[in-house]
Amino acid sequence: MYSVNLKNLTRQQFLDEYWQKKPVLIRGAITNFDDPITPDELAGLAMEPSAESRLVSQTDGKWNAQHGPFDSYDHLGEENWSLLIQGVDHWDENVDALLKEFRFMPNWRIDDVMVSFATPGGGVGPHVDNYDVFIIQGSGKRHWQVGSNETLTEVVANEALLHVEAFEPIIDAQLTAGDMLYIPPGFPHQGVAIEPSMSFSVGYRTIAKSHLFSGFADYLIDNQLGKDMVIDPQRQATKTPGLIDEDDIHNLTTSLQDMLGDEQRLTDFYGQHLSAAKHELAIEEDIEPFSADEILDILQEQPLNRLGGLRCLYFPQEWAKGWLYIDGEKYVVSPTLHNAMTLLADETALSHRQLAPWLEYDEFKMLVTQLVNQGFWYFLPTE
Ligand code: SIN
Ligand code: CO
């Protein structure tokens, strides 16, 4: 189990001082840090078509970027390349375990753990991200520079790689295992491996307001909502046909506001939208269905784990109604089971002791059986 020290600050003090405000280097954030996944395992994962992998390399000062899956790395040599995979927490329970220390942010706000392996000289070049990130140094050393958030000109280094021009570092340091950088959106940074090295980036989810809008529009269309027309039965004859007058502007704006004004509808949209996984879930194929009794038996021996990257969310107002959102779908649970529902959403692993009071209820047993058979919650294989 990992334990993260945020400069001896409480989680809240850290958020108040640094979150979305300024970057910081935290030496020894995780003591005795061991890579949760090896470079070989990472290379193997990048051969899977559903893993989102990239290879970034430099030859004679020219940047190359390629998307996976990859079938060989033999051509790459010993230097100046790095392999990066998004959403490794979906595939590897040890990488997923890292996230436990970062769940002082709500699950919907967490994106994924991106893992990178880099050979000496390897890195992705100077760039800006639009999300917050904690970069944990694993094995090997990497040199990191972080600049201030002044506007920098972007340069297309390669069609798959957006860089920024050189920046003046405000953090300039060699990181070794267990050191961690926090970088808010908009601060340019670059890491260059000094030795073959691993790094683990806990990335947060940010949403452009326009994407929230377009997501809501998609929700309305998918759910056949808002199909009624904007109407104008009080229309007055005009002498200025080129004009969109104030009444029309008011009518159009009110129509938009009506769509946004329905709180239940918006809540349902947030639930569906924010619980949908961003990276493909590694759902086990051909699951042999479990019966409820089998699940009860296994639970005596081991906890039930939530699949890495699966989002399970609930709301304060809607909580009373038993609305539970799992991977973009709404589940409605009866009032007696509300506390069981929050266990599913808040905890990543559930013991028999935690679940026992609720397993008396057939409805909950059925829900858990369904979720296990869908591959959303799982037991570790026993020998
Ligand atoms: C890396 O791990 O090499 C890149 C991480 C980042 O800059 O966001
Ligand atoms: Co970055």
Short mmCIF file of C-alpha atoms and ligand atoms in Angstrom, two decimals:
data_model
loop_
_atom_site.label_atom_id
_atom_site.label_comp_id
_atom_site.label_asym_id
_atom_site.label_seq_id
_atom_site.Cartn_x
_atom_site.Cartn_y
_atom_site.Cartn_z
CA MET A 1 0.00 0.00 0.00
CA TYR A 2 1.23 3.46 -0.84
CA SER A 3 1.11 6.40 1.49
CA VAL A 4 1.50 9.92 0.11
CA ASN A 5 2.90 12.77 2.18
CA LEU A 6 1.96 16.19 0.80
CA LYS A 7 4.74 18.26 2.38
CA ASN A 8 3.32 17.45 5.82
CA LEU A 9 0.19 19.41 4.88
CA THR A 10 -3.29 18.05 5.35
CA ARG A 11 -5.12 17.29 2.10
CA GLN A 12 -7.18 20.44 2.61
CA GLN A 13 -4.12 22.62 3.32
CA PHE A 14 -2.51 21.27 0.15
CA LEU A 15 -5.62 22.09 -1.87
CA ASP A 16 -5.85 25.59 -0.41
CA GLU A 17 -2.21 26.37 -1.07
CA TYR A 18 -1.46 24.68 -4.40
CA TRP A 19 -4.49 23.18 -6.15
CA GLN A 20 -4.99 24.94 -9.50
CA LYS A 21 -2.71 27.71 -8.25
CA LYS A 22 0.96 26.79 -8.48
CA PRO A 23 3.22 23.83 -9.19
CA VAL A 24 5.24 22.23 -6.43
CA LEU A 25 7.92 19.59 -6.09
CA ILE A 26 7.41 17.23 -3.17
CA ARG A 27 10.55 15.29 -2.33
CA GLY A 28 9.92 11.86 -0.85
CA ALA A 29 6.15 12.10 -1.21
CA ILE A 30 6.04 8.29 -1.17
CA THR A 31 8.77 6.60 0.85
CA ASN A 32 10.21 3.31 -0.41
CA PHE A 33 8.31 3.70 -3.67
CA ASP A 34 8.41 0.56 -5.82
CA ASP A 35 7.07 0.63 -9.37
CA PRO A 36 3.61 -0.93 -9.33
CA ILE A 37 4.23 -2.21 -12.88
CA THR A 38 7.53 -3.11 -14.58
CA PRO A 39 8.78 -1.68 -17.90
CA ASP A 40 8.36 -5.15 -19.45
CA GLU A 41 4.75 -5.37 -18.30
CA LEU A 42 4.15 -1.88 -19.69
CA ALA A 43 5.68 -2.85 -23.04
CA GLY A 44 3.44 -5.93 -23.08
CA LEU A 45 0.35 -3.82 -22.35
CA ALA A 46 1.19 -1.48 -25.25
CA MET A 47 0.77 -4.50 -27.55
CA GLU A 48 -2.95 -4.67 -26.64
CA PRO A 49 -5.13 -2.87 -29.20
CA SER A 50 -7.41 -1.47 -26.50
CA ALA A 51 -4.60 0.10 -24.44
CA GLU A 52 -4.03 3.75 -25.43
CA SER A 53 -0.31 3.77 -26.02
CA ARG A 54 2.14 6.16 -27.65
CA LEU A 55 5.80 6.01 -28.54
CA VAL A 56 7.61 9.33 -28.67
CA SER A 57 11.17 9.48 -29.94
CA GLN A 58 13.72 11.91 -31.22
CA THR A 59 16.11 11.26 -34.08
CA ASP A 60 18.59 13.96 -35.05
CA GLY A 61 16.52 16.54 -33.21
CA LYS A 62 13.34 15.55 -35.05
CA TRP A 63 10.34 14.42 -33.01
CA ASN A 64 8.36 11.31 -33.92
CA ALA A 65 5.14 10.15 -32.31
CA GLN A 66 3.28 6.95 -33.02
CA HIS A 67 0.14 5.41 -31.56
CA GLY A 68 0.02 1.77 -30.52
CA PRO A 69 -0.58 -1.11 -30.48
CA PHE A 70 3.09 -2.00 -30.99
CA ASP A 71 4.45 -5.37 -31.91
CA SER A 72 8.14 -4.75 -31.39
CA TYR A 73 10.54 -2.29 -29.77
CA ASP A 74 13.73 -3.73 -31.26
CA HIS A 75 14.24 -0.87 -33.71
CA LEU A 76 14.29 1.78 -30.99
CA GLY A 77 17.77 1.48 -29.54
CA GLU A 78 18.87 2.45 -26.05
CA GLU A 79 18.19 6.19 -25.99
CA ASN A 80 15.86 9.08 -26.77
CA TRP A 81 12.48 7.39 -26.71
CA SER A 82 9.63 6.94 -24.33
CA LEU A 83 6.56 4.73 -24.21
CA LEU A 84 3.40 6.15 -22.62
CA ILE A 85 0.11 4.44 -21.81
CA GLN A 86 -3.07 6.13 -20.61
CA GLY A 87 -5.49 4.52 -18.19
CA VAL A 88 -3.10 1.90 -16.83
CA ASP A 89 -5.23 1.87 -13.65
CA HIS A 90 -7.87 0.15 -15.79
CA TRP A 91 -5.57 -2.75 -16.51
CA ASP A 92 -3.41 -3.21 -13.49
CA GLU A 93 -4.69 -3.42 -9.92
CA ASN A 94 -1.33 -2.34 -8.46
CA VAL A 95 -1.42 0.86 -10.51
CA ASP A 96 -5.07 1.31 -9.54
CA ALA A 97 -4.04 1.00 -5.88
CA LEU A 98 -1.91 4.15 -6.30
CA LEU A 99 -5.09 6.13 -6.87
CA LYS A 100 -6.38 5.34 -3.40
CA GLU A 101 -4.14 8.09 -2.00
CA PHE A 102 -5.59 10.63 -4.43
CA ARG A 103 -9.26 10.03 -3.73
CA PHE A 104 -9.44 13.11 -1.54
CA MET A 105 -10.70 14.47 -4.84
CA PRO A 106 -14.07 13.05 -5.90
CA ASN A 107 -13.95 10.10 -8.29
CA TRP A 108 -15.63 12.00 -11.10
CA ARG A 109 -12.77 14.49 -11.05
CA ILE A 110 -10.07 11.81 -11.41
CA ASP A 111 -9.15 10.79 -14.92
CA ASP A 112 -6.53 8.07 -14.93
CA VAL A 113 -2.98 6.98 -14.23
CA MET A 114 -0.73 7.44 -17.24
CA VAL A 115 2.50 5.48 -17.02
CA SER A 116 5.61 6.30 -18.98
CA PHE A 117 8.86 4.46 -19.45
CA ALA A 118 11.70 6.51 -20.91
CA THR A 119 15.24 5.67 -21.98
CA PRO A 120 18.04 8.23 -21.36
CA GLY A 121 17.25 11.41 -23.29
CA GLY A 122 13.62 10.27 -23.72
CA GLY A 123 10.60 12.44 -22.94
CA VAL A 124 7.65 14.03 -24.73
CA GLY A 125 9.17 17.52 -25.01
CA PRO A 126 8.08 20.86 -23.54
CA HIS A 127 4.29 21.14 -23.41
CA VAL A 128 1.29 22.44 -21.54
CA ASP A 129 -1.58 20.27 -20.30
CA ASN A 130 -5.08 21.50 -19.61
CA TYR A 131 -5.50 19.27 -16.57
CA ASP A 132 -3.97 18.98 -13.11
CA VAL A 133 -1.45 16.22 -12.68
CA PHE A 134 0.64 14.60 -9.96
CA ILE A 135 3.73 13.07 -11.56
CA ILE A 136 5.25 10.42 -9.31
CA GLN A 137 8.78 9.39 -10.15
CA GLY A 138 9.30 5.65 -10.17
CA SER A 139 12.56 3.78 -10.73
CA GLY A 140 15.42 5.67 -12.42
CA LYS A 141 16.05 9.41 -12.52
CA ARG A 142 14.33 12.06 -14.58
CA HIS A 143 15.13 15.74 -14.96
CA TRP A 144 12.00 17.89 -14.76
CA GLN A 145 11.52 21.55 -15.52
CA VAL A 146 8.31 23.46 -14.90
CA GLY A 147 7.76 27.05 -16.03
CA SER A 148 5.29 29.73 -14.99
CA ASN A 149 1.87 29.99 -16.57
CA GLU A 150 2.57 32.89 -18.91
CA THR A 151 1.28 32.46 -22.44
CA LEU A 152 3.70 30.55 -24.61
CA THR A 153 3.58 30.01 -28.33
CA GLU A 154 2.61 26.49 -29.29
CA VAL A 155 4.66 24.62 -31.85
CA VAL A 156 3.51 21.55 -33.75
CA ALA A 157 6.57 19.31 -33.29
CA ASN A 158 4.84 16.47 -35.07
CA GLU A 159 1.18 16.07 -36.07
CA ALA A 160 0.58 14.06 -32.88
CA LEU A 161 2.72 16.25 -30.60
CA LEU A 162 2.01 19.82 -29.54
CA HIS A 163 4.97 21.60 -27.95
CA VAL A 164 5.63 25.02 -26.50
CA GLU A 165 8.67 27.19 -27.04
CA ALA A 166 11.51 27.12 -24.49
CA PHE A 167 10.50 28.46 -21.06
CA GLU A 168 12.29 29.76 -17.98
CA PRO A 169 11.99 27.06 -15.28
CA ILE A 170 10.63 27.89 -11.84
CA ILE A 171 11.20 24.26 -10.83
CA ASP A 172 14.33 22.58 -12.14
CA ALA A 173 15.12 19.29 -10.45
CA GLN A 174 16.20 15.69 -10.77
CA LEU A 175 13.54 13.39 -9.44
CA THR A 176 14.21 9.99 -7.93
CA ALA A 177 11.83 7.26 -6.80
CA GLY A 178 9.01 8.58 -4.62
CA ASP A 179 9.49 12.27 -5.47
CA MET A 180 6.37 13.88 -6.87
CA LEU A 181 5.49 16.99 -8.86
CA TYR A 182 2.10 18.65 -8.78
CA ILE A 183 1.44 20.69 -11.94
CA PRO A 184 -1.77 22.70 -12.41
CA PRO A 185 -3.24 23.25 -15.88
CA GLY A 186 -1.40 25.78 -18.02
CA PHE A 187 2.10 25.46 -16.54
CA PRO A 188 4.62 24.34 -19.19
CA HIS A 189 6.75 21.35 -18.25
CA GLN A 190 9.10 18.79 -19.60
CA GLY A 191 10.75 15.68 -18.22
CA VAL A 192 13.86 14.14 -19.71
CA ALA A 193 15.05 10.74 -18.52
CA ILE A 194 18.59 10.62 -17.19
CA GLU A 195 18.46 6.85 -16.80
CA PRO A 196 15.88 4.31 -17.94
CA SER A 197 13.02 5.46 -15.78
CA MET A 198 9.36 5.07 -15.00
CA SER A 199 6.88 7.78 -14.09
CA PHE A 200 3.28 7.60 -12.98
CA SER A 201 0.99 10.53 -13.74
CA VAL A 202 -2.23 10.83 -11.79
CA GLY A 203 -4.23 13.00 -14.14
CA TYR A 204 -7.41 14.85 -13.25
CA ARG A 205 -10.37 15.45 -15.45
CA THR A 206 -11.13 18.93 -16.62
CA ILE A 207 -14.09 19.75 -18.78
CA ALA A 208 -14.30 22.61 -21.24
CA LYS A 209 -17.57 24.46 -20.71
CA SER A 210 -18.37 24.02 -24.41
CA HIS A 211 -17.96 20.24 -24.02
CA LEU A 212 -20.31 20.27 -21.06
CA PHE A 213 -22.82 22.02 -23.30
CA SER A 214 -22.36 19.65 -26.21
CA GLY A 215 -22.55 16.69 -23.79
CA PHE A 216 -25.87 18.05 -22.54
CA ALA A 217 -27.12 18.47 -26.10
CA ASP A 218 -26.20 14.83 -26.82
CA TYR A 219 -28.00 13.79 -23.63
CA LEU A 220 -31.16 15.64 -24.75
CA ILE A 221 -31.06 14.02 -28.18
CA ASP A 222 -30.29 10.51 -26.85
CA ASN A 223 -33.15 10.76 -24.38
CA GLN A 224 -35.59 12.33 -26.86
CA LEU A 225 -35.89 15.44 -24.68
CA GLY A 226 -36.42 19.07 -25.65
CA LYS A 227 -38.01 18.13 -28.97
CA ASP A 228 -40.78 20.73 -28.63
CA MET A 229 -40.31 23.67 -30.96
CA VAL A 230 -39.55 27.27 -30.18
CA ILE A 231 -42.91 28.91 -30.98
CA ASP A 232 -44.15 32.48 -31.60
CA PRO A 233 -47.99 32.66 -31.61
CA GLN A 234 -47.86 36.35 -30.61
CA ARG A 235 -45.79 37.31 -33.68
CA GLN A 236 -46.11 41.01 -34.72
CA ALA A 237 -45.73 42.13 -38.33
CA THR A 238 -42.34 43.72 -38.98
CA LYS A 239 -41.09 46.57 -41.17
CA THR A 240 -37.45 45.56 -40.54
CA PRO A 241 -37.23 41.96 -41.77
CA GLY A 242 -33.44 41.92 -41.35
CA LEU A 243 -33.72 42.40 -37.58
CA ILE A 244 -33.80 39.74 -34.85
CA ASP A 245 -35.67 41.86 -32.35
CA GLU A 246 -35.59 41.84 -28.54
CA ASP A 247 -38.73 39.67 -28.26
CA ASP A 248 -37.14 37.04 -30.50
CA ILE A 249 -33.86 37.18 -28.58
CA HIS A 250 -35.82 36.79 -25.34
CA ASN A 251 -37.83 33.89 -26.73
CA LEU A 252 -34.71 32.03 -27.95
CA THR A 253 -32.79 32.65 -24.74
CA THR A 254 -35.73 31.54 -22.59
CA SER A 255 -35.95 28.34 -24.61
CA LEU A 256 -32.31 27.59 -23.87
CA GLN A 257 -32.70 28.51 -20.21
CA ASP A 258 -35.78 26.24 -19.91
CA MET A 259 -33.64 23.30 -20.95
CA LEU A 260 -31.05 24.15 -18.32
CA GLY A 261 -33.56 25.05 -15.62
CA ASP A 262 -34.80 21.52 -14.95
CA GLU A 263 -32.63 20.43 -12.02
CA GLN A 264 -33.62 16.78 -12.12
CA ARG A 265 -32.81 16.57 -15.77
CA LEU A 266 -29.45 18.25 -15.26
CA THR A 267 -28.64 15.93 -12.36
CA ASP A 268 -29.45 12.91 -14.48
CA PHE A 269 -27.23 14.30 -17.24
CA TYR A 270 -24.32 14.84 -14.81
CA GLY A 271 -24.78 11.32 -13.47
CA GLN A 272 -24.71 9.74 -16.92
CA HIS A 273 -22.04 12.01 -18.34
CA LEU A 274 -19.62 11.99 -15.43
CA SER A 275 -19.90 8.29 -14.64
CA ALA A 276 -19.05 7.24 -18.20
CA ALA A 277 -15.52 5.83 -18.38
CA LYS A 278 -13.15 7.91 -20.47
CA HIS A 279 -10.77 5.11 -21.33
CA GLU A 280 -11.84 1.62 -22.28
CA LEU A 281 -12.65 -0.57 -19.27
CA ALA A 282 -10.72 -3.83 -19.08
CA ILE A 283 -13.84 -5.93 -18.55
CA GLU A 284 -13.01 -9.60 -18.39
CA GLU A 285 -14.35 -11.51 -21.35
CA ASP A 286 -16.51 -14.62 -21.07
CA ILE A 287 -17.26 -14.27 -17.39
CA GLU A 288 -18.66 -17.51 -15.99
CA PRO A 289 -21.80 -16.13 -14.25
CA PHE A 290 -21.81 -16.33 -10.46
CA SER A 291 -24.92 -17.12 -8.44
CA ALA A 292 -25.73 -14.89 -5.46
CA ASP A 293 -24.81 -17.75 -3.12
CA GLU A 294 -21.44 -18.24 -4.76
CA ILE A 295 -20.73 -14.55 -4.31
CA LEU A 296 -21.63 -14.81 -0.62
CA ASP A 297 -19.27 -17.76 -0.23
CA ILE A 298 -16.32 -16.06 -1.94
CA LEU A 299 -16.94 -12.90 0.06
CA GLN A 300 -16.19 -14.88 3.23
CA GLU A 301 -12.67 -15.37 1.87
CA GLN A 302 -11.82 -12.16 0.04
CA PRO A 303 -13.08 -8.64 -0.71
CA LEU A 304 -15.05 -7.64 -3.75
CA ASN A 305 -13.07 -5.16 -5.87
CA ARG A 306 -14.33 -2.42 -8.13
CA LEU A 307 -12.91 -2.58 -11.64
CA GLY A 308 -10.14 -0.02 -12.20
CA GLY A 309 -11.46 3.14 -13.88
CA LEU A 310 -15.13 2.26 -13.27
CA ARG A 311 -17.04 5.30 -12.04
CA CYS A 312 -19.90 4.82 -9.64
CA LEU A 313 -21.56 8.06 -8.48
CA TYR A 314 -24.48 9.41 -6.52
CA PHE A 315 -25.88 12.84 -5.62
CA PRO A 316 -26.96 14.52 -2.42
CA GLN A 317 -30.43 15.59 -3.57
CA GLU A 318 -31.06 12.53 -5.65
CA TRP A 319 -29.56 10.25 -3.06
CA ALA A 320 -32.95 9.99 -1.39
CA LYS A 321 -34.40 8.71 -4.63
CA GLY A 322 -31.79 5.98 -4.86
CA TRP A 323 -30.29 7.09 -8.13
CA LEU A 324 -26.94 5.43 -8.66
CA TYR A 325 -24.86 5.93 -11.80
CA ILE A 326 -22.43 3.30 -12.98
CA ASP A 327 -20.49 3.67 -16.20
CA GLY A 328 -22.99 6.03 -17.77
CA GLU A 329 -26.11 4.06 -16.70
CA LYS A 330 -28.67 4.92 -14.06
CA TYR A 331 -29.65 2.27 -11.49
CA VAL A 332 -32.55 2.96 -9.15
CA VAL A 333 -32.22 1.40 -5.72
CA SER A 334 -34.98 1.30 -3.10
CA PRO A 335 -34.76 3.56 -0.03
CA THR A 336 -33.74 0.83 2.45
CA LEU A 337 -30.56 0.24 0.47
CA HIS A 338 -29.26 3.78 0.24
CA ASN A 339 -26.35 3.24 2.55
CA ALA A 340 -25.37 0.12 0.64
CA MET A 341 -25.42 2.16 -2.54
CA THR A 342 -22.99 4.71 -1.13
CA LEU A 343 -20.66 1.86 -0.09
CA LEU A 344 -20.50 0.73 -3.72
CA ALA A 345 -19.77 4.27 -4.87
CA ASP A 346 -17.32 5.40 -2.18
CA GLU A 347 -15.27 2.26 -1.57
CA THR A 348 -13.04 0.52 -4.09
CA ALA A 349 -13.00 -2.79 -2.21
CA LEU A 350 -15.78 -4.23 -0.05
CA SER A 351 -15.42 -6.83 2.66
CA HIS A 352 -18.02 -9.30 3.79
CA ARG A 353 -18.28 -7.36 7.05
CA GLN A 354 -19.19 -4.13 5.20
CA LEU A 355 -21.70 -5.82 2.93
CA ALA A 356 -23.24 -8.32 5.37
CA PRO A 357 -26.12 -6.11 6.63
CA TRP A 358 -27.23 -5.45 3.07
CA LEU A 359 -26.86 -8.94 1.71
CA GLU A 360 -29.96 -9.86 3.70
CA TYR A 361 -31.94 -8.04 1.02
CA ASP A 362 -32.72 -9.92 -2.19
CA GLU A 363 -32.71 -6.68 -4.16
CA PHE A 364 -29.15 -5.89 -3.11
CA LYS A 365 -27.96 -9.47 -3.63
CA MET A 366 -29.39 -9.31 -7.15
CA LEU A 367 -27.75 -5.96 -7.84
CA VAL A 368 -24.35 -7.17 -6.64
CA THR A 369 -24.71 -10.40 -8.63
CA GLN A 370 -25.57 -8.41 -11.73
CA LEU A 371 -22.60 -6.06 -11.23
CA VAL A 372 -20.18 -8.96 -10.71
CA ASN A 373 -21.50 -10.80 -13.76
CA GLN A 374 -21.14 -7.63 -15.83
CA GLY A 375 -17.48 -7.55 -14.79
CA PHE A 376 -17.84 -4.22 -12.94
CA TRP A 377 -16.86 -5.70 -9.57
CA TYR A 378 -14.56 -8.71 -9.35
CA PHE A 379 -12.81 -11.17 -7.09
CA LEU A 380 -9.12 -11.83 -7.51
CA PRO A 381 -8.54 -15.24 -9.06
CA THR A 382 -7.64 -17.89 -6.48
CA GLU A 383 -4.92 -20.44 -7.19
C1 SIN B 1 5.88 11.77 -19.14
O1 SIN B 1 5.63 11.04 -18.20
O2 SIN B 1 6.94 11.64 -19.80
C2 SIN B 1 4.96 12.88 -19.55
C3 SIN B 1 4.04 13.29 -18.48
C4 SIN B 1 3.56 14.69 -18.70
O3 SIN B 1 4.33 15.58 -18.98
O4 SIN B 1 2.36 14.99 -18.55
CO CO B 2 2.41 16.91 -19.29
#
